[in-house]
mmCIF file of C-alpha atoms in Angstrom:
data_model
loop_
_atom_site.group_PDB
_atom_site.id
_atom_site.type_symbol
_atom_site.label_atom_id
_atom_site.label_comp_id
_atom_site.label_asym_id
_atom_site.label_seq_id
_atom_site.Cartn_x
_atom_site.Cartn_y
_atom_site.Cartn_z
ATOM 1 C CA UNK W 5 119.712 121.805 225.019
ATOM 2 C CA UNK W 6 123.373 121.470 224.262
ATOM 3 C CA UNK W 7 122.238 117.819 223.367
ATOM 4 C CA UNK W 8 120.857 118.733 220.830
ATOM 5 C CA UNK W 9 123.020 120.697 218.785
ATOM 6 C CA UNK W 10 125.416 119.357 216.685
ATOM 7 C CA UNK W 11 128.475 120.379 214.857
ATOM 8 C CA UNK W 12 127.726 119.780 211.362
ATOM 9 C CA UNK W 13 131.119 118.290 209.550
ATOM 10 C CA UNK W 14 132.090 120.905 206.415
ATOM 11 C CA UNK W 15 134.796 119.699 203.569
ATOM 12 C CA UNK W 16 137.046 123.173 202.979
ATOM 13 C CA UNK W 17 137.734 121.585 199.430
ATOM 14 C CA UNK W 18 133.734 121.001 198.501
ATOM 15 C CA UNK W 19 133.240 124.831 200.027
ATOM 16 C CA UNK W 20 136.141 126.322 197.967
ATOM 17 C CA UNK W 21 134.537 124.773 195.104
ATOM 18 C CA UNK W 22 131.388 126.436 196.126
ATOM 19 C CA UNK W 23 132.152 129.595 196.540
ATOM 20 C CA UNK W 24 134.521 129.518 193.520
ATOM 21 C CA UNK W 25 131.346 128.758 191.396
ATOM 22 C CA UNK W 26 129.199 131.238 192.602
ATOM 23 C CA UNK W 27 131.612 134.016 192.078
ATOM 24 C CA UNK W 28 131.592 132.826 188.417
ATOM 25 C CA UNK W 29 127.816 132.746 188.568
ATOM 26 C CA UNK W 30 127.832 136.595 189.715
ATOM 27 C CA UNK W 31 130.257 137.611 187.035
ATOM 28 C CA UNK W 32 128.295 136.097 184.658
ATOM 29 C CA UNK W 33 125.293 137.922 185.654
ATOM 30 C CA UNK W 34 126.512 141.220 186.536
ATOM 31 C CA UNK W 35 129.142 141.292 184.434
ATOM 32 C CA UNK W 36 127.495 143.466 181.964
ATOM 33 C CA UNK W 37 127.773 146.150 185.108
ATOM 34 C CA UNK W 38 131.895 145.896 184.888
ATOM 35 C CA UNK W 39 134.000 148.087 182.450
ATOM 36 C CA UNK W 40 134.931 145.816 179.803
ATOM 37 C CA UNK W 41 138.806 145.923 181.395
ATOM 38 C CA UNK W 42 137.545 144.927 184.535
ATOM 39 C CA UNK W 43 135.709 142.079 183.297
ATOM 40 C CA UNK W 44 137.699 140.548 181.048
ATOM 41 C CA UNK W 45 140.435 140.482 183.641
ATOM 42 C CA UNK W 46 137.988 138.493 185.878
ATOM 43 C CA UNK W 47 136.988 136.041 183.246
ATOM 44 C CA UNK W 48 140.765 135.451 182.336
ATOM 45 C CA UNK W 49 141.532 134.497 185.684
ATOM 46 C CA UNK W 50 138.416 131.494 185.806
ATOM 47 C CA UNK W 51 139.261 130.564 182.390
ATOM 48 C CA UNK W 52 142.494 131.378 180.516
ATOM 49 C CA UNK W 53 143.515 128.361 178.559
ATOM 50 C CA UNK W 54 146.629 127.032 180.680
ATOM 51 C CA UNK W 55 146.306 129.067 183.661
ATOM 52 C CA UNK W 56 142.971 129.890 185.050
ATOM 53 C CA UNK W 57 141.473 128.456 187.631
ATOM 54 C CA UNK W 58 138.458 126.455 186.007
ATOM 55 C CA UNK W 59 141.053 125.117 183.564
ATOM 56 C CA UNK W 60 143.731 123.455 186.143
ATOM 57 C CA UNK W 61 141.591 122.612 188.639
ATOM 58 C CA UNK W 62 138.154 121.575 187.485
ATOM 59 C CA UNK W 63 135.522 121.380 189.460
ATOM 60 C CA UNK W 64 134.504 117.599 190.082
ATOM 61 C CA UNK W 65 130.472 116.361 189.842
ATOM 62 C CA UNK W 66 129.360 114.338 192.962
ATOM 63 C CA UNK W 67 128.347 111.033 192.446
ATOM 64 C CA UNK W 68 124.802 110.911 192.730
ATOM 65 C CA UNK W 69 124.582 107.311 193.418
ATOM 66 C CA UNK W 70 127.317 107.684 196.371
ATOM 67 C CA UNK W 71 124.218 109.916 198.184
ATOM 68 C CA UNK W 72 121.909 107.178 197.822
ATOM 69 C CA UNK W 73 123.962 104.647 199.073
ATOM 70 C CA UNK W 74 124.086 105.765 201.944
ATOM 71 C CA UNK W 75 128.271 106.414 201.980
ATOM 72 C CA UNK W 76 128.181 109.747 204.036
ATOM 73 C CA UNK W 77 128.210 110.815 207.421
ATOM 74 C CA UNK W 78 125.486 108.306 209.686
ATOM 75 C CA UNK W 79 125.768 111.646 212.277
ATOM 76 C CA UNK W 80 123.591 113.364 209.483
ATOM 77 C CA UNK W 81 120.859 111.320 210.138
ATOM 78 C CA UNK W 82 120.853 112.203 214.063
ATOM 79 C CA UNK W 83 120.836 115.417 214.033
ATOM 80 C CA UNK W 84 117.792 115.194 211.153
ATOM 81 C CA UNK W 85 116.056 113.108 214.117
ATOM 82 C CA UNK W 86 117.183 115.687 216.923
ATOM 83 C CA UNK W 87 115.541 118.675 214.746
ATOM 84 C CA UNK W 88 112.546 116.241 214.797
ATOM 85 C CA UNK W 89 112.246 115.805 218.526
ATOM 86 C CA UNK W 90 112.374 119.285 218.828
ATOM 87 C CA UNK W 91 109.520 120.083 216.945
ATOM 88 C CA UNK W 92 107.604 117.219 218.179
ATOM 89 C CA UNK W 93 108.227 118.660 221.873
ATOM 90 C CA UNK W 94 107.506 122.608 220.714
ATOM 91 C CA UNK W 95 103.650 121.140 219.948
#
């Protein structure tokens, strides 16, 4: 079985940017549950003009075409096709 599994590859910068965005995405939906103090402090620090974080940094959009093209990892496709055999032996 240890064939089978695979290590999936993760980019700490693309994950950083993930998790930066959904804490945004909770503030802006529960942020009506904050004191007013509280929350503007939060916003400030995603996007004061200068120094927050959304402001230097900016998130960058992914290509889409780069996914088509077939420019990432050719190990994603195996382990796609290992999750396959798997079910096709479980019938």
């Amino acid at each position: 079985m240890a064939i089978l599994k695979s290590d999936t590859k993760v980019d700490l910068k693309e994950v950083k940017t993930q998790n930066m965005l959904s804490r945004c995405r909770a503030l802006r939906a529960m942020g009506h549950m904050l004191p007013l103090k509280a929350f503007s402090a939060r916003k400030a620090y995603f996007v004061k003009k200068d120094q927050g974080v959304l402001v230097k940094n900016p998130p960058k959009a992914k290509d889409p075409m780069e996914a088509l093209s077939g420019g990432g990892d050719p190990m994603a496709a195996m382990g796609h096709m290992k999750g396959q055999v798997m079910y096709m032996l479980s019938q």
